[in-house]
Amino acid sequence: MSNLHTTEHTEQHGGSTKEIWNVTIILSVLTIVELALGFWMMKITSDSTRFGFKGIIVILMLVKAFYIVAYFMHLKHEIKNMIMTIVVPLALFIWFIIAFLYDGNSYKNLRNNYDSFKKSQSEIKVEKKEAAHGESHKTAE
Amino acid sequence: MATTTVAVNQKMWGGGKSPFNIEYGKVMMWYFLMSDAFTFGAFLISYGTIRFSSNGWPDPNEVFQSFPGLGSGLPLMFVSLMTFILIVSSVTMVLAVHAGHNMDKNGVVKNLILTIVFGAAFLGCQAWEWTHLHHEGAWWGANPFLNADGTASSTNFTNYFFTITGFHGFHVLSGVVINIVMLIMTLTDTFEKRGHYLMIEKAGLYWHFVDLVWVFVFTCFYLI
């Protein structure tokens, strides 16, 4: 117990109330910008422009994640060993995301090239069903 | 020589000095959260892979466009409310942790209650949304929505939506329960007697992680 006590007192308490409010404002502004981009994106029909918007939204998402982890979860104020032991393993995600999304996309292209039946099936437009409750939706199976 | 013998017998790190300069329980909480991040990451990457491998996908603005009491045709509105509720709850949790540093029991109690209320509000919103989607015919294995280009959609969309938001919602529920336990322990002066509020910090780490996951879920399902 005494050991625990000394540990607690040597910890760095970097976060002040002012910092908390600053981060709150930053997070709110980032969310509002994300939502504004989301509303703006609804009016855009060009696929490449939409893709660009989505890219910006993902970058904003990562900035928000950084602020939550660094300040709310206090990681920025820990010593470097602690930061490294958390952040370095998470770097695996960079590879995960690139590899899996690339693979998904490649699967789509291969299937569209070599399975013309599947491709033609996926191009048939369906009439929009009006909100009938329950059973009618299961016919799709 | 005596110290050398001790070092030889001691195969594992035996304490005395905290290597990361933070308390053991907090280190373990961080490692748990890291493993949880991989779980959520795997879910979201799986979702992304399937979405990238599909020729069409439903438009979230058509699927999520209802607001309780205001009807439909309001894309993004309800999820914005949910996002802000969770951000505010995260702020009150930071304030509770901050009050704990200063041994301010009343501050901890006040902010914990606010966090619990906002957490419960978020769960209520999610319950409403799930009920609403279920009434529209969406569930695991049933997808009434069409792809954005008007073609027939597979059930992948609803399967992923309900699985991932469900898993996140279950985390929020656990977080609310943990916070209630923390509140009871604070009210019964457990932490005052212990001399520190480190337990609140661990609960806080978990709660912020739940908020962090929502940032990703919100972006992946509702925005893009």
Short mmCIF file of C-alpha atoms in Angstrom, two decimals:
data_model
loop_
_atom_site.label_atom_id
_atom_site.label_comp_id
_atom_site.label_asym_id
_atom_site.label_seq_id
_atom_site.Cartn_x
_atom_site.Cartn_y
_atom_site.Cartn_z
CA MET A 1 0.00 0.00 0.00
CA SER A 2 2.78 2.41 0.87
CA ASN A 3 4.43 1.55 -2.44
CA LEU A 4 1.24 2.45 -4.26
CA HIS A 5 1.12 5.68 -2.40
CA THR A 6 4.58 6.84 -3.41
CA THR A 7 3.92 5.88 -7.03
CA GLU A 8 0.86 8.03 -7.04
CA HIS A 9 2.66 11.05 -5.74
CA THR A 10 5.49 10.91 -8.25
CA GLU A 11 3.07 10.74 -11.19
CA GLN A 12 2.95 13.79 -13.34
CA HIS A 13 -0.35 15.59 -13.27
CA GLY A 14 -0.08 17.59 -16.46
CA GLY A 15 -3.76 18.19 -17.12
CA SER A 16 -5.17 21.44 -15.81
CA THR A 17 -8.79 22.55 -16.01
CA LYS A 18 -7.80 25.04 -18.69
CA GLU A 19 -6.34 22.27 -20.82
CA ILE A 20 -9.54 20.22 -20.40
CA TRP A 21 -11.70 23.07 -21.68
CA ASN A 22 -9.34 23.79 -24.59
CA VAL A 23 -9.48 20.15 -25.68
CA THR A 24 -13.27 20.17 -25.29
CA ILE A 25 -13.52 23.14 -27.61
CA ILE A 26 -11.14 21.56 -30.13
CA LEU A 27 -13.12 18.31 -30.13
CA SER A 28 -16.45 20.12 -30.56
CA VAL A 29 -15.14 22.26 -33.40
CA LEU A 30 -13.69 19.20 -35.17
CA THR A 31 -17.02 17.38 -34.82
CA ILE A 32 -18.93 20.37 -36.19
CA VAL A 33 -16.54 20.58 -39.16
CA GLU A 34 -16.99 16.84 -39.77
CA LEU A 35 -20.77 17.20 -39.72
CA ALA A 36 -20.63 20.26 -41.99
CA LEU A 37 -18.55 18.24 -44.47
CA GLY A 38 -21.08 15.41 -44.13
CA PHE A 39 -23.99 17.74 -44.98
CA TRP A 40 -22.04 19.33 -47.81
CA MET A 41 -21.15 15.91 -49.21
CA MET A 42 -24.84 15.00 -49.64
CA LYS A 43 -25.16 17.53 -52.47
CA ILE A 44 -22.08 16.30 -54.32
CA THR A 45 -22.54 13.66 -56.98
CA SER A 46 -18.98 13.33 -58.32
CA ASP A 47 -17.43 10.16 -56.90
CA SER A 48 -13.88 11.49 -56.81
CA THR A 49 -14.92 14.67 -54.94
CA ARG A 50 -16.86 12.55 -52.45
CA PHE A 51 -13.77 10.41 -52.01
CA GLY A 52 -11.74 13.52 -51.21
CA PHE A 53 -14.32 14.63 -48.64
CA LYS A 54 -14.21 11.20 -47.04
CA GLY A 55 -10.42 11.45 -46.86
CA ILE A 56 -10.64 14.80 -45.04
CA ILE A 57 -13.23 13.36 -42.63
CA VAL A 58 -10.93 10.40 -41.86
CA ILE A 59 -8.02 12.77 -41.16
CA LEU A 60 -10.24 14.84 -38.82
CA MET A 61 -11.27 11.59 -37.11
CA LEU A 62 -7.62 10.74 -36.46
CA VAL A 63 -6.97 14.24 -35.08
CA LYS A 64 -9.92 13.78 -32.69
CA ALA A 65 -8.57 10.38 -31.65
CA PHE A 66 -5.19 11.98 -30.93
CA TYR A 67 -6.72 14.67 -28.70
CA ILE A 68 -8.80 12.15 -26.74
CA VAL A 69 -5.88 9.78 -26.16
CA ALA A 70 -3.24 12.44 -25.55
CA TYR A 71 -5.18 14.76 -23.24
CA PHE A 72 -8.33 13.07 -21.92
CA MET A 73 -6.55 9.77 -21.41
CA HIS A 74 -3.49 11.69 -20.29
CA LEU A 75 -1.03 9.69 -22.41
CA LYS A 76 0.90 12.76 -23.54
CA HIS A 77 1.88 13.48 -19.95
CA GLU A 78 3.22 9.97 -19.25
CA ILE A 79 6.89 9.11 -19.64
CA LYS A 80 8.13 8.08 -23.06
CA ASN A 81 8.45 4.33 -22.32
CA MET A 82 4.74 4.23 -21.46
CA ILE A 83 3.78 6.10 -24.63
CA MET A 84 5.91 3.76 -26.75
CA THR A 85 4.49 0.59 -25.21
CA ILE A 86 1.01 1.68 -26.27
CA VAL A 87 1.63 3.44 -29.57
CA VAL A 88 4.18 1.10 -31.20
CA PRO A 89 1.92 -2.03 -31.19
CA LEU A 90 -0.95 0.04 -32.59
CA ALA A 91 1.24 0.89 -35.59
CA LEU A 92 0.28 -2.60 -36.83
CA PHE A 93 -3.01 -1.01 -37.84
CA ILE A 94 -1.29 0.87 -40.65
CA TRP A 95 -0.46 -2.43 -42.29
CA PHE A 96 -3.82 -4.02 -41.40
CA ILE A 97 -5.82 -1.24 -42.98
CA ILE A 98 -3.78 -0.96 -46.19
CA ALA A 99 -3.54 -4.72 -46.71
CA PHE A 100 -7.18 -5.58 -46.02
CA LEU A 101 -8.78 -2.70 -47.90
CA TYR A 102 -6.50 -3.35 -50.88
CA ASP A 103 -7.45 -7.00 -50.75
CA GLY A 104 -11.17 -6.20 -50.62
CA ASN A 105 -10.88 -3.90 -53.59
CA SER A 106 -8.85 -6.42 -55.55
CA TYR A 107 -11.44 -9.13 -54.83
CA LYS A 108 -14.17 -6.87 -56.17
CA ASN A 109 -12.22 -6.21 -59.40
CA LEU A 110 -11.34 -9.87 -59.92
CA ARG A 111 -14.94 -10.96 -59.42
CA ASN A 112 -16.26 -8.28 -61.76
CA ASN A 113 -13.77 -9.40 -64.41
CA TYR A 114 -14.26 -13.14 -64.15
CA ASP A 115 -17.84 -13.56 -62.89
CA SER A 116 -19.99 -11.74 -65.40
CA PHE A 117 -23.21 -13.22 -63.99
CA LYS A 118 -22.52 -11.78 -60.55
CA LYS A 119 -21.62 -8.43 -62.09
CA SER A 120 -24.80 -8.24 -64.17
CA GLN A 121 -26.87 -9.24 -61.14
CA SER A 122 -25.37 -6.38 -59.14
CA GLU A 123 -26.34 -3.88 -61.83
CA ILE A 124 -30.09 -4.55 -61.79
CA LYS A 125 -31.99 -1.62 -60.35
CA VAL A 126 -34.65 -2.48 -57.82
CA GLU A 127 -37.76 -0.45 -57.15
CA LYS A 128 -37.75 1.16 -53.79
CA LYS A 129 -40.05 -0.66 -51.42
CA GLU A 130 -42.17 1.51 -49.21
CA ALA A 131 -41.97 0.88 -45.48
CA ALA A 132 -44.05 -2.28 -45.20
CA HIS A 133 -43.36 -3.82 -41.84
CA GLY A 134 -41.71 -7.15 -41.39
CA GLU A 135 -42.27 -10.05 -43.77
CA SER A 136 -42.02 -8.46 -47.22
CA HIS A 137 -38.33 -7.66 -46.67
CA LYS A 138 -37.39 -11.24 -46.20
CA THR A 139 -38.21 -12.07 -49.82
CA ALA A 140 -34.80 -10.72 -50.78
CA GLU A 141 -33.22 -13.85 -49.36
CA MET B 1 27.51 -9.24 -2.55
CA ALA B 2 24.20 -9.51 -0.80
CA THR B 3 22.52 -7.39 -3.42
CA THR B 4 23.93 -9.56 -6.23
CA THR B 5 22.37 -12.71 -4.72
CA VAL B 6 19.02 -10.98 -4.52
CA ALA B 7 19.28 -9.98 -8.17
CA VAL B 8 20.13 -13.53 -9.24
CA ASN B 9 17.23 -15.12 -7.33
CA GLN B 10 14.83 -12.55 -8.63
CA LYS B 11 13.91 -13.76 -12.10
CA MET B 12 11.02 -11.36 -12.59
CA TRP B 13 10.74 -7.66 -11.98
CA GLY B 14 9.91 -7.48 -8.30
CA GLY B 15 8.57 -4.01 -7.81
CA GLY B 16 10.01 -1.26 -5.70
CA LYS B 17 10.02 1.13 -8.59
CA SER B 18 7.32 1.50 -11.18
CA PRO B 19 8.97 1.22 -14.61
CA PHE B 20 6.43 3.43 -16.35
CA ASN B 21 6.03 5.78 -13.42
CA ILE B 22 2.31 5.02 -13.22
CA GLU B 23 0.43 2.70 -10.96
CA TYR B 24 0.18 -1.02 -11.85
CA GLY B 25 -3.60 -1.01 -12.30
CA LYS B 26 -3.40 1.84 -14.77
CA VAL B 27 -0.74 0.09 -16.83
CA MET B 28 -2.95 -3.00 -16.95
CA MET B 29 -5.97 -0.92 -17.90
CA TRP B 30 -3.95 0.52 -20.79
CA TYR B 31 -2.99 -2.96 -21.95
CA PHE B 32 -6.60 -4.12 -21.73
CA LEU B 33 -7.70 -1.11 -23.76
CA MET B 34 -5.00 -1.84 -26.32
CA SER B 35 -6.35 -5.38 -26.77
CA ASP B 36 -9.86 -3.96 -27.00
CA ALA B 37 -8.64 -1.52 -29.63
CA PHE B 38 -7.47 -4.49 -31.69
CA THR B 39 -10.90 -6.12 -31.33
CA PHE B 40 -12.72 -3.02 -32.53
CA GLY B 41 -10.05 -2.43 -35.16
CA ALA B 42 -10.56 -5.94 -36.49
CA PHE B 43 -14.32 -5.39 -36.66
CA LEU B 44 -14.00 -2.08 -38.45
CA ILE B 45 -11.33 -3.32 -40.87
CA SER B 46 -13.49 -6.34 -41.67
CA TYR B 47 -16.37 -3.93 -42.37
CA GLY B 48 -14.10 -1.84 -44.59
CA THR B 49 -12.86 -4.88 -46.49
CA ILE B 50 -16.39 -6.08 -47.23
CA ARG B 51 -17.43 -2.59 -48.23
CA PHE B 52 -14.46 -2.27 -50.59
CA SER B 53 -15.27 -5.66 -52.10
CA SER B 54 -18.95 -4.76 -52.77
CA ASN B 55 -20.19 -3.16 -55.96
CA GLY B 56 -22.75 -1.09 -54.09
CA TRP B 57 -23.45 0.07 -50.56
CA PRO B 58 -26.44 1.84 -48.94
CA ASP B 59 -26.20 5.60 -48.47
CA PRO B 60 -26.08 6.30 -44.70
CA ASN B 61 -27.97 9.56 -45.24
CA GLU B 62 -30.95 7.59 -46.51
CA VAL B 63 -30.78 4.94 -43.81
CA PHE B 64 -30.21 7.14 -40.75
CA GLN B 65 -32.53 10.06 -41.34
CA SER B 66 -35.06 9.96 -38.52
CA PHE B 67 -35.25 11.91 -35.31
CA PRO B 68 -37.61 10.98 -32.46
CA GLY B 69 -40.62 13.32 -32.49
CA LEU B 70 -39.54 15.09 -35.68
CA GLY B 71 -40.11 12.32 -38.20
CA SER B 72 -37.80 11.46 -41.07
CA GLY B 73 -35.88 13.38 -43.70
CA LEU B 74 -33.29 14.61 -41.21
CA PRO B 75 -30.02 12.86 -42.03
CA LEU B 76 -27.12 13.13 -39.56
CA MET B 77 -29.16 15.01 -36.96
CA PHE B 78 -29.79 12.22 -34.46
CA VAL B 79 -26.27 10.83 -34.66
CA SER B 80 -24.88 14.34 -34.11
CA LEU B 81 -26.86 14.50 -30.89
CA MET B 82 -25.49 11.10 -29.82
CA THR B 83 -21.94 12.18 -30.62
CA PHE B 84 -22.22 15.36 -28.59
CA ILE B 85 -23.76 13.49 -25.66
CA LEU B 86 -20.74 11.18 -25.62
CA ILE B 87 -18.22 14.03 -25.95
CA VAL B 88 -19.86 15.90 -23.07
CA SER B 89 -19.85 12.74 -20.94
CA SER B 90 -16.14 12.37 -21.67
CA VAL B 91 -15.54 15.94 -20.50
CA THR B 92 -17.43 15.39 -17.24
CA MET B 93 -15.39 12.21 -16.71
CA VAL B 94 -12.13 14.17 -17.13
CA LEU B 95 -13.45 16.68 -14.62
CA ALA B 96 -14.25 13.84 -12.20
CA VAL B 97 -10.69 12.50 -12.55
CA HIS B 98 -9.35 16.01 -12.09
CA ALA B 99 -11.42 16.48 -8.94
CA GLY B 100 -10.07 13.13 -7.72
CA HIS B 101 -6.49 14.43 -8.04
CA ASN B 102 -7.41 17.31 -5.78
CA MET B 103 -9.15 14.97 -3.29
CA ASP B 104 -12.37 16.90 -3.93
CA LYS B 105 -15.04 14.34 -3.07
CA ASN B 106 -18.01 16.54 -3.97
CA GLY B 107 -16.52 17.35 -7.37
CA VAL B 108 -16.01 13.65 -8.07
CA VAL B 109 -19.58 12.82 -7.07
CA LYS B 110 -21.11 15.63 -9.10
CA ASN B 111 -19.17 14.86 -12.27
CA LEU B 112 -19.62 11.10 -11.96
CA ILE B 113 -23.38 11.55 -11.71
CA LEU B 114 -23.32 13.73 -14.84
CA THR B 115 -21.22 11.13 -16.67
CA ILE B 116 -23.65 8.37 -15.71
CA VAL B 117 -26.63 10.47 -16.84
CA PHE B 118 -25.04 11.25 -20.22
CA GLY B 119 -23.99 7.61 -20.64
CA ALA B 120 -27.55 6.48 -19.96
CA ALA B 121 -28.84 9.14 -22.39
CA PHE B 122 -26.54 7.78 -25.08
CA LEU B 123 -27.80 4.24 -24.45
CA GLY B 124 -31.39 5.52 -24.67
CA CYS B 125 -30.63 7.13 -28.03
CA GLN B 126 -29.11 3.94 -29.30
CA ALA B 127 -32.07 1.89 -28.08
CA TRP B 128 -34.41 4.24 -29.93
CA GLU B 129 -32.40 4.02 -33.12
CA TRP B 130 -32.22 0.22 -33.03
CA THR B 131 -35.97 -0.02 -32.38
CA HIS B 132 -36.68 2.37 -35.21
CA LEU B 133 -34.46 0.47 -37.67
CA HIS B 134 -36.00 -2.80 -36.56
CA HIS B 135 -39.46 -1.43 -37.31
CA GLU B 136 -38.26 -0.49 -40.79
CA GLY B 137 -37.33 -4.14 -41.29
CA ALA B 138 -33.61 -3.93 -40.61
CA TRP B 139 -32.00 -6.57 -38.39
CA TRP B 140 -29.22 -9.15 -38.53
CA GLY B 141 -29.92 -10.99 -41.78
CA ALA B 142 -32.55 -8.52 -43.05
CA ASN B 143 -31.79 -5.38 -45.03
CA PRO B 144 -34.70 -3.32 -46.38
CA PHE B 145 -32.43 -0.56 -47.74
CA LEU B 146 -31.19 -0.32 -51.32
CA ASN B 147 -27.69 0.57 -52.41
CA ALA B 148 -26.97 4.21 -53.15
CA ASP B 149 -27.16 3.48 -56.91
CA GLY B 150 -30.59 1.83 -56.60
CA THR B 151 -29.42 -1.78 -56.90
CA ALA B 152 -30.31 -4.55 -54.44
CA SER B 153 -28.22 -4.53 -51.29
CA SER B 154 -26.87 -7.52 -49.38
CA THR B 155 -27.38 -8.03 -45.65
CA ASN B 156 -23.71 -7.17 -44.99
CA PHE B 157 -24.65 -3.59 -44.23
CA THR B 158 -27.12 -4.34 -41.45
CA ASN B 159 -25.05 -7.24 -40.09
CA TYR B 160 -22.03 -5.03 -39.63
CA PHE B 161 -24.04 -2.09 -38.35
CA PHE B 162 -25.83 -4.04 -35.63
CA THR B 163 -22.77 -6.07 -34.63
CA ILE B 164 -20.39 -3.13 -34.30
CA THR B 165 -22.76 -0.57 -32.77
CA GLY B 166 -24.06 -3.37 -30.54
CA PHE B 167 -20.58 -4.22 -29.35
CA HIS B 168 -19.89 -0.54 -28.72
CA GLY B 169 -23.23 -0.11 -26.95
CA PHE B 170 -22.35 -3.02 -24.70
CA HIS B 171 -19.11 -1.24 -23.83
CA VAL B 172 -21.06 1.90 -22.98
CA LEU B 173 -23.38 -0.17 -20.78
CA SER B 174 -20.38 -1.70 -18.96
CA GLY B 175 -18.91 1.78 -18.61
CA VAL B 176 -22.11 3.09 -17.02
CA VAL B 177 -22.15 0.14 -14.60
CA ILE B 178 -18.48 0.73 -13.72
CA ASN B 179 -19.19 4.42 -13.15
CA ILE B 180 -22.13 3.58 -10.89
CA VAL B 181 -19.84 1.30 -8.86
CA MET B 182 -17.29 4.15 -8.68
CA LEU B 183 -20.02 6.52 -7.51
CA ILE B 184 -21.09 4.15 -4.73
CA MET B 185 -17.46 3.67 -3.66
CA THR B 186 -16.94 7.44 -3.61
CA LEU B 187 -20.11 8.01 -1.59
CA THR B 188 -19.09 5.37 0.97
CA ASP B 189 -15.70 7.13 1.36
CA THR B 190 -13.71 4.12 0.13
CA PHE B 191 -11.29 6.34 -1.77
CA GLU B 192 -11.03 8.89 1.05
CA LYS B 193 -9.90 6.09 3.37
CA ARG B 194 -7.50 4.77 0.74
CA GLY B 195 -6.00 8.23 0.40
CA HIS B 196 -6.26 8.46 -3.39
CA TYR B 197 -8.77 8.36 -6.23
CA LEU B 198 -6.71 6.23 -8.64
CA MET B 199 -9.69 3.94 -9.23
CA ILE B 200 -11.60 6.84 -10.79
CA GLU B 201 -8.71 7.31 -13.21
CA LYS B 202 -8.95 3.69 -14.36
CA ALA B 203 -12.70 3.99 -14.85
CA GLY B 204 -11.98 7.26 -16.66
CA LEU B 205 -9.52 5.58 -19.04
CA TYR B 206 -12.17 3.00 -19.91
CA TRP B 207 -14.83 5.65 -20.44
CA HIS B 208 -12.62 7.73 -22.73
CA PHE B 209 -11.83 4.62 -24.71
CA VAL B 210 -15.55 4.09 -25.26
CA ASP B 211 -15.79 7.68 -26.50
CA LEU B 212 -12.75 7.09 -28.72
CA VAL B 213 -14.32 4.02 -30.31
CA TRP B 214 -17.48 6.01 -31.01
CA VAL B 215 -15.40 8.57 -32.93
CA PHE B 216 -14.40 5.75 -35.29
CA VAL B 217 -17.79 4.02 -35.43
CA PHE B 218 -19.57 7.33 -36.05
CA THR B 219 -17.22 8.22 -38.90
CA CYS B 220 -17.21 4.78 -40.52
CA PHE B 221 -20.95 4.14 -40.42
CA TYR B 222 -22.68 7.50 -40.52
CA LEU B 223 -20.36 9.95 -42.27
CA ILE B 224 -18.51 8.08 -45.00
#
